[in-house]
PDB file of C-alpha atoms in Angstrom:
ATOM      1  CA  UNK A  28     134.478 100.665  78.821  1.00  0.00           C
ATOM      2  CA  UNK A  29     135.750 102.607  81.541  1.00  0.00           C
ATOM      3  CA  UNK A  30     133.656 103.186  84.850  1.00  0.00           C
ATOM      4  CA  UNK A  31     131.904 105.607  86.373  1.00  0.00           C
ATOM      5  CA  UNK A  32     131.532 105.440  90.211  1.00  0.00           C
ATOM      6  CA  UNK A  33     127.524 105.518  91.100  1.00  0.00           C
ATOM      7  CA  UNK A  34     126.516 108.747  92.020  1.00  0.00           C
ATOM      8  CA  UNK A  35     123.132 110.157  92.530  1.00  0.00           C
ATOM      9  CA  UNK A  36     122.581 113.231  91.004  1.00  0.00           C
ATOM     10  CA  UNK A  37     118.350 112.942  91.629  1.00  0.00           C
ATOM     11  CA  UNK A  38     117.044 116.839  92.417  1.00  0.00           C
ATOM     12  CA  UNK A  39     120.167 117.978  90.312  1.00  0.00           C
ATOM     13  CA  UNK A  40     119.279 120.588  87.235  1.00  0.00           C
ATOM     14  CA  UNK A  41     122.430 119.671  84.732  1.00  0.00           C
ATOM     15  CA  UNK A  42     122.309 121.552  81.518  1.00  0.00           C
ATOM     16  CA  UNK A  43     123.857 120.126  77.975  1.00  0.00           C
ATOM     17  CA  UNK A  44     124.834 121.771  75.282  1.00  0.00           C
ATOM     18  CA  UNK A  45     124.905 121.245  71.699  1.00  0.00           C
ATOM     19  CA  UNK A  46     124.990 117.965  70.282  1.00  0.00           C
ATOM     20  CA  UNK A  47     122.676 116.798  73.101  1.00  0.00           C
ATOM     21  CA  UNK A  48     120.434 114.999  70.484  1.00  0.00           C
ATOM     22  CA  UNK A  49     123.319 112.760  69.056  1.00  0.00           C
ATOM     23  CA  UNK A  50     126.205 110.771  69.440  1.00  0.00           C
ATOM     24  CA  UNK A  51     128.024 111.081  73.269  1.00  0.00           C
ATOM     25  CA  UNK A  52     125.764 114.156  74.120  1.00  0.00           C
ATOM     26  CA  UNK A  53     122.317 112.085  74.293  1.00  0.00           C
ATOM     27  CA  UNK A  54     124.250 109.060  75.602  1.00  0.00           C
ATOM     28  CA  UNK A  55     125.350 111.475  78.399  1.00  0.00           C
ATOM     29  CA  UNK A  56     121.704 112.913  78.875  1.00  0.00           C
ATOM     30  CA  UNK A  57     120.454 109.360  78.737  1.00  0.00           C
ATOM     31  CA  UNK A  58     122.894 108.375  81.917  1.00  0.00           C
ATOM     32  CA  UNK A  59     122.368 111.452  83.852  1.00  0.00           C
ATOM     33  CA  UNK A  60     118.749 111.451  83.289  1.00  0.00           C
ATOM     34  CA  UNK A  61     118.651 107.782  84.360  1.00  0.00           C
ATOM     35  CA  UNK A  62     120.077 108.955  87.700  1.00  0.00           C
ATOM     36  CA  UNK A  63     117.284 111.200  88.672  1.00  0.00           C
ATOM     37  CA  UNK A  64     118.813 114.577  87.019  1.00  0.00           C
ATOM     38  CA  UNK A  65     116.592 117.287  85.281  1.00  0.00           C
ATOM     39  CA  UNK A  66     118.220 117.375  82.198  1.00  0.00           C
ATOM     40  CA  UNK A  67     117.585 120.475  79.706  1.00  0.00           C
ATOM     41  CA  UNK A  68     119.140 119.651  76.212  1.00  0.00           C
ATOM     42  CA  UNK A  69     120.405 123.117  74.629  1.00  0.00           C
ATOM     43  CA  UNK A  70     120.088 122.645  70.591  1.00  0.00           C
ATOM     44  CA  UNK A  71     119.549 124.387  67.823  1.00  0.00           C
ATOM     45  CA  UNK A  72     117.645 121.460  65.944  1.00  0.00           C
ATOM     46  CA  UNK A  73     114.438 121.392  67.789  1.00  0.00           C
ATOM     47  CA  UNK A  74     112.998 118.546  65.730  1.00  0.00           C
ATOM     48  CA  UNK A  75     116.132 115.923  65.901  1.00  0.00           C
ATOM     49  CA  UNK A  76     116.106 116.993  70.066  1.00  0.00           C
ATOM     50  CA  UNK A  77     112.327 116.212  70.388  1.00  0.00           C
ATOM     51  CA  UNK A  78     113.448 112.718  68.933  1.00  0.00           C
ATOM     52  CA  UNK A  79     116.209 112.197  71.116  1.00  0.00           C
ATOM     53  CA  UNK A  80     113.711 113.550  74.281  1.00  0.00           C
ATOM     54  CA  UNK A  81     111.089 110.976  73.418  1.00  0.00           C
ATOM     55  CA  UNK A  82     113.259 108.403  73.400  1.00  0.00           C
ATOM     56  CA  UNK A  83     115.607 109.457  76.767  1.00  0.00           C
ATOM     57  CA  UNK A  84     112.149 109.326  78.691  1.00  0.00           C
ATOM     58  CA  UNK A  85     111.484 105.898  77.527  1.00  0.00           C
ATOM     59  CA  UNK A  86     114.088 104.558  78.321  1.00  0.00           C
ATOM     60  CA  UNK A  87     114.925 106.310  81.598  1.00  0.00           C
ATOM     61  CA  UNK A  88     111.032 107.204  82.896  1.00  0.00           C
ATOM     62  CA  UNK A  89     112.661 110.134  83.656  1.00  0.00           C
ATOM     63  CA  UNK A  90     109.902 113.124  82.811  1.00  0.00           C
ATOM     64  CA  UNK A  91     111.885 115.788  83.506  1.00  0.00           C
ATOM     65  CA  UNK A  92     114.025 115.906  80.171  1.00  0.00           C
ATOM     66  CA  UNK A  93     113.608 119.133  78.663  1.00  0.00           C
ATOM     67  CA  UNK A  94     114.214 121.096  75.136  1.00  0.00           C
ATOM     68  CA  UNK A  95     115.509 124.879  74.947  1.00  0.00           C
ATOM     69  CA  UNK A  96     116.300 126.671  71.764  1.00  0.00           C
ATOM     70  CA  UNK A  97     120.347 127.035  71.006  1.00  0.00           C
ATOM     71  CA  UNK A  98     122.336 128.258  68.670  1.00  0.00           C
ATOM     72  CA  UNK A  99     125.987 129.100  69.809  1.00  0.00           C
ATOM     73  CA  UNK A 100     126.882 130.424  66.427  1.00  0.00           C
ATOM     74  CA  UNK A 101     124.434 133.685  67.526  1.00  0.00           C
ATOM     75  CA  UNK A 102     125.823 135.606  70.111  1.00  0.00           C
ATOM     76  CA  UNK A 103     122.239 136.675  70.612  1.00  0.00           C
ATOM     77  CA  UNK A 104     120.621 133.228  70.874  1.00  0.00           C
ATOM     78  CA  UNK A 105     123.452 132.500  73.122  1.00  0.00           C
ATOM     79  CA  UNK A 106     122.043 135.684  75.741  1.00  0.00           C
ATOM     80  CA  UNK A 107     118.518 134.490  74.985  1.00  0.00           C
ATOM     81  CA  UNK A 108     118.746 131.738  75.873  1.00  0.00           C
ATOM     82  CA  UNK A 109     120.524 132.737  79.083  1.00  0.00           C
ATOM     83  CA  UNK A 110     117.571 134.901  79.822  1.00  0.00           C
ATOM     84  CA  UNK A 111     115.199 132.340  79.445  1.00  0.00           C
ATOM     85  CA  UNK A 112     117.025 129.770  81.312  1.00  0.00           C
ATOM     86  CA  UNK A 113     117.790 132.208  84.699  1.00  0.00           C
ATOM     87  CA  UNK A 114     113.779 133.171  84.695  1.00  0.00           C
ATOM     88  CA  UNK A 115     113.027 129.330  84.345  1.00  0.00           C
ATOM     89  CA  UNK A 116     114.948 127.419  86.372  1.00  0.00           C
ATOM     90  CA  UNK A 117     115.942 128.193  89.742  1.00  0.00           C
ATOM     91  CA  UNK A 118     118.758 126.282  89.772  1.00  0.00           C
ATOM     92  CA  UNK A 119     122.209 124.957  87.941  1.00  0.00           C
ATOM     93  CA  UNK A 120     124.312 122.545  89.286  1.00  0.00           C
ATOM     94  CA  UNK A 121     126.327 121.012  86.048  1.00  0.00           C
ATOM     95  CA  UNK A 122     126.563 122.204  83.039  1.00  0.00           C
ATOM     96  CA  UNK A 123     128.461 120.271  80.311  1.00  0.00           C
ATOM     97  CA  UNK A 124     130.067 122.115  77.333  1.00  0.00           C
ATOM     98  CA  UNK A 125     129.885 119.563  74.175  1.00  0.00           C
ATOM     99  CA  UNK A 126     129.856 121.753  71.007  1.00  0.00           C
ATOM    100  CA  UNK A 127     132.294 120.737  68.655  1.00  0.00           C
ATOM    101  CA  UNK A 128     132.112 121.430  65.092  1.00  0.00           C
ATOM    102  CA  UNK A 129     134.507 121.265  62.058  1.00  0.00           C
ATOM    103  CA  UNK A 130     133.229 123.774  59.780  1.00  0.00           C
ATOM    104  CA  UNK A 131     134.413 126.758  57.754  1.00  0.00           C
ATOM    105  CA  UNK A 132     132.600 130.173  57.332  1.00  0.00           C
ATOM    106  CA  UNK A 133     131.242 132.968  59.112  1.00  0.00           C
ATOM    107  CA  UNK A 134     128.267 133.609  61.490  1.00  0.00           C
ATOM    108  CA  UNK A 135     126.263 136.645  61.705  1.00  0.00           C
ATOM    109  CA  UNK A 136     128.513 138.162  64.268  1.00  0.00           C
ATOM    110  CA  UNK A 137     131.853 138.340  61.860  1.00  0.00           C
ATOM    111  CA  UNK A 138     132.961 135.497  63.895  1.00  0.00           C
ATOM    112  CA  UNK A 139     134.639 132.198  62.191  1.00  0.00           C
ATOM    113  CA  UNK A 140     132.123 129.450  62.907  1.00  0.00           C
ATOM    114  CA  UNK A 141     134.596 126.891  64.466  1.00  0.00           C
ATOM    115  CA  UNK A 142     135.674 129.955  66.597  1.00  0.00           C
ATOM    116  CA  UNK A 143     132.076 131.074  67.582  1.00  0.00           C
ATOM    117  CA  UNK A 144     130.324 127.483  68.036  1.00  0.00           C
ATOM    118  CA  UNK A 145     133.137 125.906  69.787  1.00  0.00           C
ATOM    119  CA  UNK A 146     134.681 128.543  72.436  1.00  0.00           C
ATOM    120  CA  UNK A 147     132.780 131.893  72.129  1.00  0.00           C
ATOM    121  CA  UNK A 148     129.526 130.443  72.552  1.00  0.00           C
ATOM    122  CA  UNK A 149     130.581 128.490  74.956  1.00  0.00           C
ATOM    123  CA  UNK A 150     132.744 130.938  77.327  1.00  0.00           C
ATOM    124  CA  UNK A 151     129.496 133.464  76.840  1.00  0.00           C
ATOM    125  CA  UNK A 152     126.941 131.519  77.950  1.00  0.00           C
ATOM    126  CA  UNK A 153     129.538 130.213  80.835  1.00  0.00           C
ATOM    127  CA  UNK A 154     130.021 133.278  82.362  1.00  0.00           C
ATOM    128  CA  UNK A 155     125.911 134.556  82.222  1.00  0.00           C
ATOM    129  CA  UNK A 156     125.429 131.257  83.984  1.00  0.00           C
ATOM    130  CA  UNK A 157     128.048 132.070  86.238  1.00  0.00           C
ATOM    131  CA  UNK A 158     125.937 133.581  89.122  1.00  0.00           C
ATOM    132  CA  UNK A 159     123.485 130.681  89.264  1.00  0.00           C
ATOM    133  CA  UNK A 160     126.010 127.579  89.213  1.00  0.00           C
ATOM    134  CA  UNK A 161     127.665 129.315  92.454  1.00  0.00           C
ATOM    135  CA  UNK A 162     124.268 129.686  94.031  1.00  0.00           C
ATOM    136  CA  UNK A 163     123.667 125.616  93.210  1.00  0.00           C
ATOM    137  CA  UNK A 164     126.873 124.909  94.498  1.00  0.00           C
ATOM    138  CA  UNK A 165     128.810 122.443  94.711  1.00  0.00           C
ATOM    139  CA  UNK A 166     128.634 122.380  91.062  1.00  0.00           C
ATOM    140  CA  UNK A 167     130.324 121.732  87.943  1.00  0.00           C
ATOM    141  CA  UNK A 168     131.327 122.839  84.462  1.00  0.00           C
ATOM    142  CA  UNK A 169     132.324 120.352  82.047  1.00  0.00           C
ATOM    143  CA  UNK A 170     134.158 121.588  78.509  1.00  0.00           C
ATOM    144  CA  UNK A 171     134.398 118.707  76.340  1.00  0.00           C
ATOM    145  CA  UNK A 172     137.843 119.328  74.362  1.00  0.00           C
ATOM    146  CA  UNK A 173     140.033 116.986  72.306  1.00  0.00           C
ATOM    147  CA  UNK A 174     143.312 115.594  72.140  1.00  0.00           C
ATOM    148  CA  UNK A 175     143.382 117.954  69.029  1.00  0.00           C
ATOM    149  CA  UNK A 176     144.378 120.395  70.996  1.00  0.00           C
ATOM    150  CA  UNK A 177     148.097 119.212  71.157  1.00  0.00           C
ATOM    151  CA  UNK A 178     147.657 120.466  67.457  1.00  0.00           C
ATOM    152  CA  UNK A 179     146.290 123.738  67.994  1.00  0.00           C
ATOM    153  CA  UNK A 180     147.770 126.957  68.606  1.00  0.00           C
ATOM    154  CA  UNK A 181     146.799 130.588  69.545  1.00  0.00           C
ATOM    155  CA  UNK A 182     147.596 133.006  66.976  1.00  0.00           C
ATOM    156  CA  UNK A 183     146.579 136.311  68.397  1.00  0.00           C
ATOM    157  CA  UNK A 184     147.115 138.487  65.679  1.00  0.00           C
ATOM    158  CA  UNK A 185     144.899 136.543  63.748  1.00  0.00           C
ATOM    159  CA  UNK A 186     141.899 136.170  65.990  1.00  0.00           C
ATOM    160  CA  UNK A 187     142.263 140.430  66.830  1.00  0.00           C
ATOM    161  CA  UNK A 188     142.519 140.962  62.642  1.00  0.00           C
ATOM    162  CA  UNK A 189     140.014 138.332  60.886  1.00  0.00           C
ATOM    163  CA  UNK A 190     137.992 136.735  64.504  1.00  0.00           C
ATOM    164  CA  UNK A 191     138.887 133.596  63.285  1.00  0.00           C
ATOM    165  CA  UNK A 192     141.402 131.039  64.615  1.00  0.00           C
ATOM    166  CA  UNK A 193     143.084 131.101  61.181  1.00  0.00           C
ATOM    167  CA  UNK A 194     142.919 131.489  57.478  1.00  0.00           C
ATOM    168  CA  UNK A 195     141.477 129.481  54.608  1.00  0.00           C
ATOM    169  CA  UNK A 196     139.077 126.847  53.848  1.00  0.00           C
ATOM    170  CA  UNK A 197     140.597 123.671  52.743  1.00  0.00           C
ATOM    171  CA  UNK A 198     140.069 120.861  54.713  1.00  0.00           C
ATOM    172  CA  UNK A 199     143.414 120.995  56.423  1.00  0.00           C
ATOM    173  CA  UNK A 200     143.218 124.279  57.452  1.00  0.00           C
ATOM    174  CA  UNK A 201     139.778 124.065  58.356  1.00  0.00           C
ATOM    175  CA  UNK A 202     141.067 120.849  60.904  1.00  0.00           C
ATOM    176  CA  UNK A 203     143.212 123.026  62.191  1.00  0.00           C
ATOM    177  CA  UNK A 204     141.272 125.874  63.159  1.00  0.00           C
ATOM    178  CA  UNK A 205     139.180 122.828  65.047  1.00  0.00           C
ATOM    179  CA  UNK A 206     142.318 121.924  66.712  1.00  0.00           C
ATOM    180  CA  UNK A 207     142.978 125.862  67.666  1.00  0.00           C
ATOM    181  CA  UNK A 208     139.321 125.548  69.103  1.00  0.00           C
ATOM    182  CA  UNK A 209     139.790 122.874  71.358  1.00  0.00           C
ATOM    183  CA  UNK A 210     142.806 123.984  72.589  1.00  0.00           C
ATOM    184  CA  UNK A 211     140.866 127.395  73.781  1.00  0.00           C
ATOM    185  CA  UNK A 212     138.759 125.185  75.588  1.00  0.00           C
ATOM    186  CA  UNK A 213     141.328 123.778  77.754  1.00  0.00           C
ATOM    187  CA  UNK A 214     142.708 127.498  78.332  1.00  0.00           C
ATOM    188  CA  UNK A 215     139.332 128.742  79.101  1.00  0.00           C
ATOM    189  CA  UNK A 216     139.032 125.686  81.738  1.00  0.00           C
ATOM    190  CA  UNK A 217     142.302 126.659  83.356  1.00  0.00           C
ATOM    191  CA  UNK A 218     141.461 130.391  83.229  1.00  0.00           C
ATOM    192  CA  UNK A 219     138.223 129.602  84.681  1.00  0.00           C
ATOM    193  CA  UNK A 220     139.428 127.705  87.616  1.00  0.00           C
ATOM    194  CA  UNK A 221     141.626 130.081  88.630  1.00  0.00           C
ATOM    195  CA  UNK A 222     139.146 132.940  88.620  1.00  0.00           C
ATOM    196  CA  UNK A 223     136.544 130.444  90.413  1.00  0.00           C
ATOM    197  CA  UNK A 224     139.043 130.193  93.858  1.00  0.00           C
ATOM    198  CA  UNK A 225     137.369 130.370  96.902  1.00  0.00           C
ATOM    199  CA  UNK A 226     134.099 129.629  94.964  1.00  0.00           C
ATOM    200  CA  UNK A 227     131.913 126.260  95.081  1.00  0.00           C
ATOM    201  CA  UNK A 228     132.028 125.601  91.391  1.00  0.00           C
ATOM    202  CA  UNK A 229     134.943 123.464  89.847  1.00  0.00           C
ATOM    203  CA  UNK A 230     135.481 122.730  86.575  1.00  0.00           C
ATOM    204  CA  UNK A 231     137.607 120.258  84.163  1.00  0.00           C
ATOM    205  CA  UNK A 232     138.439 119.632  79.991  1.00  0.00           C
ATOM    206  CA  UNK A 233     138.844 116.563  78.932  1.00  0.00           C
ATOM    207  CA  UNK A 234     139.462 114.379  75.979  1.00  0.00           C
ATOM    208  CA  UNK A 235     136.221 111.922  75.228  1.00  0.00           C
ATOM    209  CA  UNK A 236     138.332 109.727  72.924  1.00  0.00           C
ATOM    210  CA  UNK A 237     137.956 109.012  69.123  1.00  0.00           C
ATOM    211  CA  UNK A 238     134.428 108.835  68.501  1.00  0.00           C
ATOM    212  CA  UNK A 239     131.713 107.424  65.747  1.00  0.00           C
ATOM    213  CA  UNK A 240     129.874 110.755  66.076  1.00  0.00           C
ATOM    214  CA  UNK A 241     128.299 113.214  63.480  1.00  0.00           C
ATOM    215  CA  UNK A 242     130.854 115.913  64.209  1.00  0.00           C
ATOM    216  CA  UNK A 243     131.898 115.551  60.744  1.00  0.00           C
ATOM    217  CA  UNK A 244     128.293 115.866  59.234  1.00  0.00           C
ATOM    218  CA  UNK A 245     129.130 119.444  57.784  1.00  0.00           C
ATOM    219  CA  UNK A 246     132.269 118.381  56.028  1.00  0.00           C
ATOM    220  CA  UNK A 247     132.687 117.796  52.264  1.00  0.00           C
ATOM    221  CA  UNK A 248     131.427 114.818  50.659  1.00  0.00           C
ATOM    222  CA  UNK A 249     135.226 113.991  50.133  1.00  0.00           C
ATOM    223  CA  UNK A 250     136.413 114.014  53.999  1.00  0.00           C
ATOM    224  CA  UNK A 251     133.298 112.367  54.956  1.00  0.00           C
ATOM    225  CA  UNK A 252     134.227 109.802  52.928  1.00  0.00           C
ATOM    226  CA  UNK A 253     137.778 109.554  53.862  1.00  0.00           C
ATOM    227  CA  UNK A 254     137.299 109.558  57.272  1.00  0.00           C
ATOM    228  CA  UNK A 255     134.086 107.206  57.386  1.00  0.00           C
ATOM    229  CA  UNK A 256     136.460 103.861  57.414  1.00  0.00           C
ATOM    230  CA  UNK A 257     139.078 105.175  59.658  1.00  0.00           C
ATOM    231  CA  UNK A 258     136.000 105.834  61.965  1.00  0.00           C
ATOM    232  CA  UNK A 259     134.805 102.141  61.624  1.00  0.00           C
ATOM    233  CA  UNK A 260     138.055 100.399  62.178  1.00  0.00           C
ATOM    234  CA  UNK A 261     139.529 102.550  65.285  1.00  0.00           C
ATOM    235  CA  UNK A 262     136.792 105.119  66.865  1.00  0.00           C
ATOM    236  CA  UNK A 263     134.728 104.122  69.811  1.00  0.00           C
ATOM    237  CA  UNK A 264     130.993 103.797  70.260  1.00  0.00           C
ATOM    238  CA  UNK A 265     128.969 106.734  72.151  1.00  0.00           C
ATOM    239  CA  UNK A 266     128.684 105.028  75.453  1.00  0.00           C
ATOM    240  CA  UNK A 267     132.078 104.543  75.845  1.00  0.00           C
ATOM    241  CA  UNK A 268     132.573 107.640  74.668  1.00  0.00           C
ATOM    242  CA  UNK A 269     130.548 109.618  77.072  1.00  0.00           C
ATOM    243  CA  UNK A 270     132.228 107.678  80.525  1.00  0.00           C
ATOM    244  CA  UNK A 271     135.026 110.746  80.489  1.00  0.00           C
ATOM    245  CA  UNK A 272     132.217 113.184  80.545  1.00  0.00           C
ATOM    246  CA  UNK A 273     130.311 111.380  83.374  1.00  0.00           C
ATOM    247  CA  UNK A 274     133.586 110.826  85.136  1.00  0.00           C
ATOM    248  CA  UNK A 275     134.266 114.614  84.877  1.00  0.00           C
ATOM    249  CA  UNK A 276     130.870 115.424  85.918  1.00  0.00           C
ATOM    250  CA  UNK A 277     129.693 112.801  88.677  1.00  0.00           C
ATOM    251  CA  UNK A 278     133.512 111.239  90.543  1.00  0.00           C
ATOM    252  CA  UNK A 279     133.507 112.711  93.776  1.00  0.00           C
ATOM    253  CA  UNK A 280     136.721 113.754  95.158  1.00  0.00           C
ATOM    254  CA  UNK A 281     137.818 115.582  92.253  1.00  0.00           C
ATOM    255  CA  UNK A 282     137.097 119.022  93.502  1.00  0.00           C
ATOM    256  CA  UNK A 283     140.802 119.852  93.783  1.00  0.00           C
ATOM    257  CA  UNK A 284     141.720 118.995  90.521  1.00  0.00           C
ATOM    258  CA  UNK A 285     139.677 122.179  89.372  1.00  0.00           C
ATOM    259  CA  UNK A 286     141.133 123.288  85.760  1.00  0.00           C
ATOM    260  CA  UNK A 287     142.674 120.102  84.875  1.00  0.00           C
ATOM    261  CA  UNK A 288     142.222 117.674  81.702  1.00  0.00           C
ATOM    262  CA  UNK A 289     141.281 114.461  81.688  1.00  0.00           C
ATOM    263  CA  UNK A 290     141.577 111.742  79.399  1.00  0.00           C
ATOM    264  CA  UNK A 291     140.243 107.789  79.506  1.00  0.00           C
ATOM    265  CA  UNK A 292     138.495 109.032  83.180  1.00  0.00           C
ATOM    266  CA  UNK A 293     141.992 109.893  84.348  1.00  0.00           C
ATOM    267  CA  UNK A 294     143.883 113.237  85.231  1.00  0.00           C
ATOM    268  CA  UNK A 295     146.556 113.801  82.437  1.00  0.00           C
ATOM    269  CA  UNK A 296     149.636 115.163  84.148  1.00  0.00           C
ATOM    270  CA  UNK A 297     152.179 115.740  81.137  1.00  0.00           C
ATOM    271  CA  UNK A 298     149.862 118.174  79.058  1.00  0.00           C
ATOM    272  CA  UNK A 299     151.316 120.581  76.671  1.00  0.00           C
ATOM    273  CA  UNK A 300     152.655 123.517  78.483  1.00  0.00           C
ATOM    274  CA  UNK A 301     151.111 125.958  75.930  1.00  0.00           C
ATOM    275  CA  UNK A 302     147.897 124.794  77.281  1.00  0.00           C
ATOM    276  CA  UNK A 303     148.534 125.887  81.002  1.00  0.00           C
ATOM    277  CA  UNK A 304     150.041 128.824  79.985  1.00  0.00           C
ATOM    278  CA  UNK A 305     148.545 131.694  82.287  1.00  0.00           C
ATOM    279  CA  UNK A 306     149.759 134.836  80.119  1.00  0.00           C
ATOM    280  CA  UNK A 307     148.205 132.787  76.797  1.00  0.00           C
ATOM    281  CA  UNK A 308     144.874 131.948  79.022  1.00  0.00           C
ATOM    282  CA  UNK A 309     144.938 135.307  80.286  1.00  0.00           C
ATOM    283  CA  UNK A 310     144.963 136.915  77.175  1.00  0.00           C
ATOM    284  CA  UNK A 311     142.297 134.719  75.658  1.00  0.00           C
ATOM    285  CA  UNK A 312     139.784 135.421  78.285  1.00  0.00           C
ATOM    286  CA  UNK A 313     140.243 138.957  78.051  1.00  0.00           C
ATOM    287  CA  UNK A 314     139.823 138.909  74.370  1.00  0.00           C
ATOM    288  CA  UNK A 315     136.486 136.591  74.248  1.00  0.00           C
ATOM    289  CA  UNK A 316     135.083 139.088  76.933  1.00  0.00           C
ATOM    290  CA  UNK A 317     135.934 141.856  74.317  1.00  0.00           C
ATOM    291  CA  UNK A 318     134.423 139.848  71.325  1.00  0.00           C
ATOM    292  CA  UNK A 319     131.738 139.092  73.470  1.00  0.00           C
ATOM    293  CA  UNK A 320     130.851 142.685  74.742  1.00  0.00           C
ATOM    294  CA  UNK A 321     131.516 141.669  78.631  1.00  0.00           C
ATOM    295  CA  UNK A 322     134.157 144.312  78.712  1.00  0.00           C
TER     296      UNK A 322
END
């Protein structure tokens, strides 16, 4: 397990998304709570994040762990819950970006789900938040991506025509359109970091590692199966799993590394050039701000 220099985040307001009630996400919460953080879990299962609540403060005696209602494959819930968190809290000084699904289908928007849950919701709910994490500052945004990403491409003329990240619903192609996700994430990082110059917020992608985590709980009975043993022979455990995250979010001295990805707690120099690309990010900002109704 890599480490984590010690690093006090007590008064700090840190807000995690989805996938804060399992796996890395609550292992994260756990740590960061443990250090004196107020830590709001954003989820769309209130039940399953009550659990993981109950159990953070017992094991941290940290009080201050907190539910709000999430569910990045709304566009709406996304703005409510923006709403409710700027008339709540007064301040935000990390928020961490964990959604990562691999699912096929629609959400109410028109939006493919993979699409909507892991980069629309997201970049949305980024940029309403925007205001109040340079207020906090110095602060930090976190996008948890994948090394899937070297996989994934931007097809443009699909996401204009069908607002998805591709076509069909086989298991491959659904993978794929995960790996098309995740590499929006680290374009939206970049993007972001150049637009936050001059600003007191920084933010980094990074790659949290193989993981035994339930991102696969809404595949087919089939992959789940398949993939269950790989899982058990080569993926890591959530805590190790999470110290990228931390690293990303707590190592001082990082600041001007703003837009970067990271990778076993480490800056990753000899990333795909497609994923610094600033006409691609460019264009994929302006396009999520159009999907999004920011433009």
């Amino acid at each position: 397990m890599l480490a984590v220099h010690e690093h006090s985040t007590f008064g700090k307001t840190v807000l995690r998304l989805p996938g804060a009630n399992t796996g890395i996400g609550k292992t994260t919460a756990m740590d960061l709570a443990r250090r004196g953080a107020k830590v709001i879990l954003a989820c769309r299962d209130k039940r399953k994040a009550e659990v993981a609540i109950q159990e953070i403060i017992q094991e941290t005696g940290n009080q201050q762990v907190i539910f709000m209602q999430l569910d990045l494959a709304s566009l709406q819930s996304v703005r409510s819950f923006a709403d409710n968190f700027l008339k709540s809290e007064s301040r935000l000084d990390l928020l961490i970006n964990n959604a990562g699904i691999i699912s096929g289908g629609k959400t109410e928007d028109g939006f493919g789900m993979i699409l909507s849950v892991n980069h629309l919701g997201p970049f949305l709910l980024t940029l309403l938040l925007l205001d109040r994490l340079k207020a906090s500052g110095p602060s930090r945004v976190v996008n948890v991506s994948s090394i899937g990403h070297k996989q994934g491409r931007m097809d443009f003329n699909c996401l204009t025509t069908h607002k998805d990240l591709g076509l069909g619903s086989s298991y491959f192609q659904v993978h794929r359109k995960y790996c098309h996700s995740k590499l929006c994430n680290v374009l939206f990082t970049y993007e972001l970091a150049k637009r936050l110059q001059g600003s007191d917020v920084t933010c980094y992608s990074l790659h949290p590692g193989a993981i035994m985590t339930e991102i696969f709980r809404d595949s087919s009975f089939w992959w789940t199966l398949l993939i269950k043993p790989v899982e058990f022979l080569f993926f890591k455990d959530a805590e190790a799993g999470a110290q990228t995250t931390l690293y990303c979010a707590l190592e001082p001295g990082i600041e001007h590394l703003s837009g970067h990805y990271f990778d076993q707690c480490s800056l990753q120099t000899n990333i795909h050039p497609k994923a610094r690309d600033d006409a691609t990010s460019k264009k994929l900002w302006e396009l999520s701000e159009s999907f999004c109704g920011l433009s």
